[in-house]
């Protein structure tokens, strides 16, 4: 009987190179098994107890067994790209779809929360009373950038009059926000939340706001869906880091 090289693992898909295990001795079979399992051994050897527990801690029910198997198969697939059953490949595709959806929603929520927080602070610092120009103080005094004001007004006017047209501040983009928080009179109020260094960013900078530039680039992915616009693995890592840092700082600022 000719059996597939990877068929020693339950549910493994056929591999291009077939092996007739009836023609192999025990040592050769063990060698094949060790080769497949090597990524798992390396993971266990190099990972912390907490990391291992996150992937393989005991869960009850059939779903838990399936999750263990697929987590282990992911370790092997990282080395052998065409490794895995059809069910496992479908699982990975669904997992990727879920990650994309979660990243899209996180970007939308972060954009709204960043903008809302900036306007909230500007109102507290500069007030909501109207100036002689007719504009509220937080808009006139809190935003020095003429470009930001003009762009926000232009975007607002592009929306038809009615309930869907929002206040001008809702049309500020992320790079406008970056300019606003870095204004000399504003920075002291925003730095506790917005002074977030990127991982590996050099020390000694006056403003650690380059994360806003990186975040603004990622906003294009959900805003302009395309097969050419996709998240890289480091984008998911960045969004998780930003989510943790921004919301922790935001919560602390409101205590």
PDB file of C-alpha atoms in Angstrom:
ATOM      1  CA  UNK A   1       0.000   0.000   0.000  1.00  0.00           C
ATOM      2  CA  UNK A   2       1.407   3.386  -0.998  1.00  0.00           C
ATOM      3  CA  UNK A   3       0.733   6.063   1.545  1.00  0.00           C
ATOM      4  CA  UNK A   4       1.290   9.763   1.330  1.00  0.00           C
ATOM      5  CA  UNK A   5       4.324  11.224   3.108  1.00  0.00           C
ATOM      6  CA  UNK A   6       2.200  13.429   5.382  1.00  0.00           C
ATOM      7  CA  UNK A   7      -0.691  11.002   5.826  1.00  0.00           C
ATOM      8  CA  UNK A   8       0.734   9.858   9.144  1.00  0.00           C
ATOM      9  CA  UNK A   9      -1.035  12.842  10.727  1.00  0.00           C
ATOM     10  CA  UNK A  10      -4.877  12.608  10.929  1.00  0.00           C
ATOM     11  CA  UNK A  11      -6.657  14.462   8.157  1.00  0.00           C
ATOM     12  CA  UNK A  12      -3.488  15.393   6.233  1.00  0.00           C
ATOM     13  CA  UNK A  13      -3.915  16.324   2.590  1.00  0.00           C
ATOM     14  CA  UNK A  14      -2.027  14.496  -0.155  1.00  0.00           C
ATOM     15  CA  UNK A  15       1.511  15.659  -0.699  1.00  0.00           C
ATOM     16  CA  UNK A  16       3.327  15.820  -4.036  1.00  0.00           C
ATOM     17  CA  UNK A  17       5.935  13.240  -3.025  1.00  0.00           C
ATOM     18  CA  UNK A  18       4.423   9.886  -2.120  1.00  0.00           C
ATOM     19  CA  UNK A  19       6.048   7.346   0.146  1.00  0.00           C
ATOM     20  CA  UNK A  20       5.322   3.649   0.257  1.00  0.00           C
ATOM     21  CA  UNK A  21       5.562   2.922   3.970  1.00  0.00           C
ATOM     22  CA  UNK A  22       5.443  -0.849   3.336  1.00  0.00           C
ATOM     23  CA  UNK A  23       8.903  -0.525   1.793  1.00  0.00           C
ATOM     24  CA  UNK A  24      10.327   1.407   4.749  1.00  0.00           C
ATOM     25  CA  UNK A  25      11.810   0.046   7.927  1.00  0.00           C
ATOM     26  CA  UNK A  26      10.849   1.394  11.335  1.00  0.00           C
ATOM     27  CA  UNK A  27      13.793   3.796  11.441  1.00  0.00           C
ATOM     28  CA  UNK A  28      12.831   5.440   8.159  1.00  0.00           C
ATOM     29  CA  UNK A  29       9.213   5.857   9.258  1.00  0.00           C
ATOM     30  CA  UNK A  30      10.355   7.455  12.501  1.00  0.00           C
ATOM     31  CA  UNK A  31      12.570   9.836  10.502  1.00  0.00           C
ATOM     32  CA  UNK A  32       9.569  11.019   8.504  1.00  0.00           C
ATOM     33  CA  UNK A  33       7.506  11.521  11.642  1.00  0.00           C
ATOM     34  CA  UNK A  34      10.300  13.445  13.337  1.00  0.00           C
ATOM     35  CA  UNK A  35      10.688  15.680  10.291  1.00  0.00           C
ATOM     36  CA  UNK A  36       6.999  16.603  10.377  1.00  0.00           C
ATOM     37  CA  UNK A  37       6.966  17.073  14.163  1.00  0.00           C
ATOM     38  CA  UNK A  38      10.198  19.101  14.343  1.00  0.00           C
ATOM     39  CA  UNK A  39       8.434  22.531  14.230  1.00  0.00           C
ATOM     40  CA  UNK A  40       6.296  21.430  17.182  1.00  0.00           C
ATOM     41  CA  UNK A  41       9.370  20.356  19.160  1.00  0.00           C
ATOM     42  CA  UNK A  42      11.072  23.667  18.386  1.00  0.00           C
ATOM     43  CA  UNK A  43       7.990  25.614  19.507  1.00  0.00           C
ATOM     44  CA  UNK A  44       7.779  23.761  22.829  1.00  0.00           C
ATOM     45  CA  UNK A  45      11.499  24.229  23.425  1.00  0.00           C
ATOM     46  CA  UNK A  46      11.555  27.978  22.712  1.00  0.00           C
ATOM     47  CA  UNK A  47       8.163  29.117  24.062  1.00  0.00           C
ATOM     48  CA  UNK A  48       7.178  30.141  27.568  1.00  0.00           C
ATOM     49  CA  UNK A  49       4.705  28.164  29.652  1.00  0.00           C
ATOM     50  CA  UNK A  50       2.107  30.897  29.164  1.00  0.00           C
ATOM     51  CA  UNK A  51       2.497  30.803  25.377  1.00  0.00           C
ATOM     52  CA  UNK A  52       2.111  27.041  25.328  1.00  0.00           C
ATOM     53  CA  UNK A  53      -0.884  27.183  27.661  1.00  0.00           C
ATOM     54  CA  UNK A  54      -2.592  29.726  25.391  1.00  0.00           C
ATOM     55  CA  UNK A  55      -2.479  27.318  22.448  1.00  0.00           C
ATOM     56  CA  UNK A  56      -2.779  23.975  24.199  1.00  0.00           C
ATOM     57  CA  UNK A  57      -4.393  24.417  27.634  1.00  0.00           C
ATOM     58  CA  UNK A  58      -7.103  21.871  28.324  1.00  0.00           C
ATOM     59  CA  UNK A  59     -10.506  22.571  26.791  1.00  0.00           C
ATOM     60  CA  UNK A  60     -13.483  20.293  26.984  1.00  0.00           C
ATOM     61  CA  UNK A  61     -15.482  18.967  24.077  1.00  0.00           C
ATOM     62  CA  UNK A  62     -14.800  18.037  20.479  1.00  0.00           C
ATOM     63  CA  UNK A  63     -14.068  21.670  19.586  1.00  0.00           C
ATOM     64  CA  UNK A  64     -11.151  21.703  21.980  1.00  0.00           C
ATOM     65  CA  UNK A  65      -9.551  18.647  20.373  1.00  0.00           C
ATOM     66  CA  UNK A  66     -10.001  20.192  16.918  1.00  0.00           C
ATOM     67  CA  UNK A  67      -8.430  23.429  18.140  1.00  0.00           C
ATOM     68  CA  UNK A  68      -5.396  21.583  19.557  1.00  0.00           C
ATOM     69  CA  UNK A  69      -4.918  19.742  16.279  1.00  0.00           C
ATOM     70  CA  UNK A  70      -5.190  22.855  14.142  1.00  0.00           C
ATOM     71  CA  UNK A  71      -2.880  24.863  16.398  1.00  0.00           C
ATOM     72  CA  UNK A  72      -0.319  22.091  16.054  1.00  0.00           C
ATOM     73  CA  UNK A  73      -0.846  21.886  12.297  1.00  0.00           C
ATOM     74  CA  UNK A  74      -0.248  25.633  12.017  1.00  0.00           C
ATOM     75  CA  UNK A  75       3.191  25.132  13.541  1.00  0.00           C
ATOM     76  CA  UNK A  76       3.989  22.491  10.933  1.00  0.00           C
ATOM     77  CA  UNK A  77       2.515  24.497   8.046  1.00  0.00           C
ATOM     78  CA  UNK A  78       4.840  27.400   8.876  1.00  0.00           C
ATOM     79  CA  UNK A  79       7.659  25.137   7.648  1.00  0.00           C
ATOM     80  CA  UNK A  80       5.829  23.005   5.073  1.00  0.00           C
ATOM     81  CA  UNK A  81       3.623  25.364   3.098  1.00  0.00           C
ATOM     82  CA  UNK A  82       1.423  22.730   1.417  1.00  0.00           C
ATOM     83  CA  UNK A  83       0.775  20.866   4.657  1.00  0.00           C
ATOM     84  CA  UNK A  84      -2.789  20.348   5.847  1.00  0.00           C
ATOM     85  CA  UNK A  85      -6.154  18.788   5.139  1.00  0.00           C
ATOM     86  CA  UNK A  86      -8.899  20.551   3.178  1.00  0.00           C
ATOM     87  CA  UNK A  87     -10.699  21.143   6.482  1.00  0.00           C
ATOM     88  CA  UNK A  88      -7.575  22.715   7.967  1.00  0.00           C
ATOM     89  CA  UNK A  89      -7.039  24.959   4.907  1.00  0.00           C
ATOM     90  CA  UNK A  90     -10.658  26.093   5.132  1.00  0.00           C
ATOM     91  CA  UNK A  91     -10.141  26.821   8.832  1.00  0.00           C
ATOM     92  CA  UNK A  92      -7.117  28.999   8.031  1.00  0.00           C
ATOM     93  CA  UNK A  93      -9.042  30.906   5.380  1.00  0.00           C
ATOM     94  CA  UNK A  94     -11.867  31.551   7.822  1.00  0.00           C
ATOM     95  CA  UNK A  95      -9.404  32.587  10.498  1.00  0.00           C
ATOM     96  CA  UNK A  96      -7.785  35.065   8.109  1.00  0.00           C
ATOM     97  CA  UNK A  97     -11.206  36.440   7.165  1.00  0.00           C
ATOM     98  CA  UNK A  98     -12.032  36.921  10.840  1.00  0.00           C
ATOM     99  CA  UNK A  99      -8.733  38.715  11.477  1.00  0.00           C
ATOM    100  CA  UNK A 100      -9.362  41.050   8.563  1.00  0.00           C
ATOM    101  CA  UNK A 101     -12.869  41.820   9.803  1.00  0.00           C
ATOM    102  CA  UNK A 102     -11.625  42.434  13.350  1.00  0.00           C
ATOM    103  CA  UNK A 103      -8.837  44.706  12.066  1.00  0.00           C
ATOM    104  CA  UNK A 104     -11.325  46.669   9.939  1.00  0.00           C
ATOM    105  CA  UNK A 105     -13.626  47.220  12.916  1.00  0.00           C
ATOM    106  CA  UNK A 106     -10.732  48.146  15.199  1.00  0.00           C
ATOM    107  CA  UNK A 107      -9.524  50.776  12.730  1.00  0.00           C
ATOM    108  CA  UNK A 108     -13.003  52.286  12.476  1.00  0.00           C
ATOM    109  CA  UNK A 109     -13.428  52.338  16.262  1.00  0.00           C
ATOM    110  CA  UNK A 110      -9.966  53.795  16.862  1.00  0.00           C
ATOM    111  CA  UNK A 111     -10.558  56.517  14.290  1.00  0.00           C
ATOM    112  CA  UNK A 112     -13.801  57.539  15.971  1.00  0.00           C
ATOM    113  CA  UNK A 113     -12.391  57.367  19.489  1.00  0.00           C
ATOM    114  CA  UNK A 114      -9.243  59.318  18.588  1.00  0.00           C
ATOM    115  CA  UNK A 115     -11.249  62.087  16.929  1.00  0.00           C
ATOM    116  CA  UNK A 116     -13.869  62.229  19.681  1.00  0.00           C
ATOM    117  CA  UNK A 117     -11.204  62.445  22.376  1.00  0.00           C
ATOM    118  CA  UNK A 118      -9.377  65.281  20.619  1.00  0.00           C
ATOM    119  CA  UNK A 119     -12.580  67.321  20.251  1.00  0.00           C
ATOM    120  CA  UNK A 120     -13.533  66.554  23.851  1.00  0.00           C
ATOM    121  CA  UNK A 121     -10.200  67.890  25.131  1.00  0.00           C
ATOM    122  CA  UNK A 122     -10.298  70.948  22.855  1.00  0.00           C
ATOM    123  CA  UNK A 123     -13.728  71.827  24.242  1.00  0.00           C
ATOM    124  CA  UNK A 124     -12.496  71.447  27.828  1.00  0.00           C
ATOM    125  CA  UNK A 125      -9.369  73.535  27.213  1.00  0.00           C
ATOM    126  CA  UNK A 126     -10.651  76.269  24.916  1.00  0.00           C
ATOM    127  CA  UNK A 127     -14.372  76.288  25.642  1.00  0.00           C
ATOM    128  CA  UNK A 128     -17.523  75.963  23.574  1.00  0.00           C
ATOM    129  CA  UNK A 129     -18.544  79.639  23.588  1.00  0.00           C
ATOM    130  CA  UNK A 130     -18.752  81.377  20.241  1.00  0.00           C
ATOM    131  CA  UNK A 131     -16.151  83.883  19.172  1.00  0.00           C
ATOM    132  CA  UNK A 132     -16.830  87.107  17.254  1.00  0.00           C
ATOM    133  CA  UNK A 133     -16.236  85.138  14.036  1.00  0.00           C
ATOM    134  CA  UNK A 134     -19.194  82.939  14.868  1.00  0.00           C
ATOM    135  CA  UNK A 135     -17.039  79.836  15.321  1.00  0.00           C
ATOM    136  CA  UNK A 136     -16.869  78.053  18.684  1.00  0.00           C
ATOM    137  CA  UNK A 137     -13.701  78.745  20.670  1.00  0.00           C
ATOM    138  CA  UNK A 138     -12.489  75.132  20.548  1.00  0.00           C
ATOM    139  CA  UNK A 139     -12.525  75.333  16.742  1.00  0.00           C
ATOM    140  CA  UNK A 140     -11.044  78.800  16.348  1.00  0.00           C
ATOM    141  CA  UNK A 141      -8.452  78.667  19.156  1.00  0.00           C
ATOM    142  CA  UNK A 142      -7.796  74.971  19.358  1.00  0.00           C
ATOM    143  CA  UNK A 143      -7.016  74.390  15.680  1.00  0.00           C
ATOM    144  CA  UNK A 144      -4.302  76.570  14.179  1.00  0.00           C
ATOM    145  CA  UNK A 145      -4.032  74.696  10.880  1.00  0.00           C
ATOM    146  CA  UNK A 146      -5.916  76.513   8.130  1.00  0.00           C
ATOM    147  CA  UNK A 147      -5.501  73.458   5.932  1.00  0.00           C
ATOM    148  CA  UNK A 148      -7.220  71.221   8.485  1.00  0.00           C
ATOM    149  CA  UNK A 149     -10.152  73.626   8.844  1.00  0.00           C
ATOM    150  CA  UNK A 150     -10.573  74.092   5.097  1.00  0.00           C
ATOM    151  CA  UNK A 151     -10.380  70.366   4.379  1.00  0.00           C
ATOM    152  CA  UNK A 152     -12.925  69.550   7.088  1.00  0.00           C
ATOM    153  CA  UNK A 153     -15.327  72.200   5.801  1.00  0.00           C
ATOM    154  CA  UNK A 154     -14.954  70.996   2.202  1.00  0.00           C
ATOM    155  CA  UNK A 155     -15.648  67.376   3.177  1.00  0.00           C
ATOM    156  CA  UNK A 156     -18.661  68.469   5.216  1.00  0.00           C
ATOM    157  CA  UNK A 157     -20.149  70.324   2.242  1.00  0.00           C
ATOM    158  CA  UNK A 158     -19.728  67.263   0.044  1.00  0.00           C
ATOM    159  CA  UNK A 159     -22.308  65.482   2.185  1.00  0.00           C
ATOM    160  CA  UNK A 160     -25.885  66.447   1.301  1.00  0.00           C
ATOM    161  CA  UNK A 161     -27.737  68.640   3.829  1.00  0.00           C
ATOM    162  CA  UNK A 162     -29.738  66.622   6.286  1.00  0.00           C
ATOM    163  CA  UNK A 163     -29.287  64.226   9.200  1.00  0.00           C
ATOM    164  CA  UNK A 164     -26.249  62.532   7.608  1.00  0.00           C
ATOM    165  CA  UNK A 165     -24.209  65.760   7.528  1.00  0.00           C
ATOM    166  CA  UNK A 166     -22.028  65.886  10.660  1.00  0.00           C
ATOM    167  CA  UNK A 167     -20.329  68.795  12.490  1.00  0.00           C
ATOM    168  CA  UNK A 168     -17.099  69.998  10.864  1.00  0.00           C
ATOM    169  CA  UNK A 169     -14.872  68.382  13.466  1.00  0.00           C
ATOM    170  CA  UNK A 170     -16.138  64.941  12.435  1.00  0.00           C
ATOM    171  CA  UNK A 171     -14.424  65.463   9.056  1.00  0.00           C
ATOM    172  CA  UNK A 172     -10.925  66.021  10.437  1.00  0.00           C
ATOM    173  CA  UNK A 173      -8.590  63.302   9.202  1.00  0.00           C
ATOM    174  CA  UNK A 174      -5.904  61.521  11.214  1.00  0.00           C
ATOM    175  CA  UNK A 175      -3.058  63.692   9.885  1.00  0.00           C
ATOM    176  CA  UNK A 176      -5.080  66.780  10.881  1.00  0.00           C
ATOM    177  CA  UNK A 177      -5.359  65.247  14.353  1.00  0.00           C
ATOM    178  CA  UNK A 178      -1.585  64.789  14.446  1.00  0.00           C
ATOM    179  CA  UNK A 179      -1.035  68.497  13.683  1.00  0.00           C
ATOM    180  CA  UNK A 180      -3.611  69.572  16.243  1.00  0.00           C
ATOM    181  CA  UNK A 181      -2.269  67.537  19.158  1.00  0.00           C
ATOM    182  CA  UNK A 182       1.296  68.690  18.425  1.00  0.00           C
ATOM    183  CA  UNK A 183       0.432  72.399  18.583  1.00  0.00           C
ATOM    184  CA  UNK A 184       2.470  74.073  21.289  1.00  0.00           C
ATOM    185  CA  UNK A 185      -0.573  75.136  23.314  1.00  0.00           C
ATOM    186  CA  UNK A 186      -2.221  71.734  22.957  1.00  0.00           C
ATOM    187  CA  UNK A 187       0.571  69.210  23.420  1.00  0.00           C
ATOM    188  CA  UNK A 188       0.632  69.329  27.222  1.00  0.00           C
ATOM    189  CA  UNK A 189      -3.019  68.298  27.229  1.00  0.00           C
ATOM    190  CA  UNK A 190      -2.637  65.503  24.687  1.00  0.00           C
ATOM    191  CA  UNK A 191       0.781  64.008  25.391  1.00  0.00           C
ATOM    192  CA  UNK A 192      -0.382  61.606  28.166  1.00  0.00           C
ATOM    193  CA  UNK A 193      -2.540  59.781  25.598  1.00  0.00           C
ATOM    194  CA  UNK A 194      -0.846  60.484  22.265  1.00  0.00           C
ATOM    195  CA  UNK A 195       2.849  60.228  23.129  1.00  0.00           C
ATOM    196  CA  UNK A 196       3.117  56.570  22.095  1.00  0.00           C
ATOM    197  CA  UNK A 197       6.532  55.403  20.821  1.00  0.00           C
ATOM    198  CA  UNK A 198       6.528  52.711  18.196  1.00  0.00           C
ATOM    199  CA  UNK A 199       8.318  49.524  19.126  1.00  0.00           C
ATOM    200  CA  UNK A 200      12.011  50.101  18.474  1.00  0.00           C
ATOM    201  CA  UNK A 201      11.612  53.840  17.901  1.00  0.00           C
ATOM    202  CA  UNK A 202      14.686  55.779  18.994  1.00  0.00           C
ATOM    203  CA  UNK A 203      14.578  57.695  22.272  1.00  0.00           C
ATOM    204  CA  UNK A 204      14.856  61.432  22.758  1.00  0.00           C
ATOM    205  CA  UNK A 205      12.183  62.637  20.336  1.00  0.00           C
ATOM    206  CA  UNK A 206       9.943  65.552  21.285  1.00  0.00           C
ATOM    207  CA  UNK A 207       6.842  63.927  19.849  1.00  0.00           C
ATOM    208  CA  UNK A 208       6.138  60.217  19.627  1.00  0.00           C
ATOM    209  CA  UNK A 209       3.236  60.557  17.228  1.00  0.00           C
ATOM    210  CA  UNK A 210       4.549  58.750  14.154  1.00  0.00           C
ATOM    211  CA  UNK A 211       2.091  55.973  15.046  1.00  0.00           C
ATOM    212  CA  UNK A 212      -0.624  58.292  13.699  1.00  0.00           C
ATOM    213  CA  UNK A 213       1.073  58.289  10.283  1.00  0.00           C
ATOM    214  CA  UNK A 214       1.295  54.489  10.284  1.00  0.00           C
ATOM    215  CA  UNK A 215      -2.291  54.202  11.472  1.00  0.00           C
ATOM    216  CA  UNK A 216      -3.452  56.593   8.764  1.00  0.00           C
ATOM    217  CA  UNK A 217      -1.865  54.354   6.122  1.00  0.00           C
ATOM    218  CA  UNK A 218      -3.720  51.315   7.467  1.00  0.00           C
ATOM    219  CA  UNK A 219      -7.024  53.205   7.365  1.00  0.00           C
ATOM    220  CA  UNK A 220      -6.863  52.979   3.584  1.00  0.00           C
ATOM    221  CA  UNK A 221      -7.336  49.210   3.709  1.00  0.00           C
ATOM    222  CA  UNK A 222     -10.943  49.139   5.008  1.00  0.00           C
ATOM    223  CA  UNK A 223     -11.720  52.451   3.284  1.00  0.00           C
ATOM    224  CA  UNK A 224     -10.619  51.260  -0.181  1.00  0.00           C
ATOM    225  CA  UNK A 225     -11.057  47.504  -0.391  1.00  0.00           C
ATOM    226  CA  UNK A 226      -8.839  45.917  -3.012  1.00  0.00           C
ATOM    227  CA  UNK A 227      -6.986  42.680  -3.609  1.00  0.00           C
ATOM    228  CA  UNK A 228      -3.827  44.790  -3.597  1.00  0.00           C
ATOM    229  CA  UNK A 229      -4.593  46.351  -0.208  1.00  0.00           C
ATOM    230  CA  UNK A 230      -4.193  43.696   2.456  1.00  0.00           C
ATOM    231  CA  UNK A 231      -2.883  43.511   6.005  1.00  0.00           C
ATOM    232  CA  UNK A 232       0.612  42.205   6.592  1.00  0.00           C
ATOM    233  CA  UNK A 233       1.405  40.210   9.714  1.00  0.00           C
ATOM    234  CA  UNK A 234       3.193  43.205  11.252  1.00  0.00           C
ATOM    235  CA  UNK A 235       0.046  45.312  10.688  1.00  0.00           C
ATOM    236  CA  UNK A 236      -1.938  43.015  12.982  1.00  0.00           C
ATOM    237  CA  UNK A 237       0.823  43.262  15.592  1.00  0.00           C
ATOM    238  CA  UNK A 238       0.853  47.066  15.314  1.00  0.00           C
ATOM    239  CA  UNK A 239      -2.927  47.331  15.704  1.00  0.00           C
ATOM    240  CA  UNK A 240      -2.884  45.123  18.803  1.00  0.00           C
ATOM    241  CA  UNK A 241      -0.084  47.215  20.288  1.00  0.00           C
ATOM    242  CA  UNK A 242      -1.880  50.455  19.464  1.00  0.00           C
ATOM    243  CA  UNK A 243      -5.174  49.178  20.842  1.00  0.00           C
ATOM    244  CA  UNK A 244      -3.511  48.247  24.127  1.00  0.00           C
ATOM    245  CA  UNK A 245      -1.512  51.472  24.482  1.00  0.00           C
ATOM    246  CA  UNK A 246      -4.140  53.976  23.366  1.00  0.00           C
ATOM    247  CA  UNK A 247      -7.061  52.619  25.369  1.00  0.00           C
ATOM    248  CA  UNK A 248      -4.970  52.105  28.511  1.00  0.00           C
ATOM    249  CA  UNK A 249      -3.776  55.719  28.321  1.00  0.00           C
ATOM    250  CA  UNK A 250      -7.269  56.952  27.505  1.00  0.00           C
ATOM    251  CA  UNK A 251      -8.696  55.157  30.540  1.00  0.00           C
ATOM    252  CA  UNK A 252      -5.949  56.547  32.792  1.00  0.00           C
ATOM    253  CA  UNK A 253      -6.597  60.110  31.573  1.00  0.00           C
ATOM    254  CA  UNK A 254     -10.198  59.887  32.731  1.00  0.00           C
ATOM    255  CA  UNK A 255      -9.466  58.707  36.271  1.00  0.00           C
TER     256      UNK A 255
END
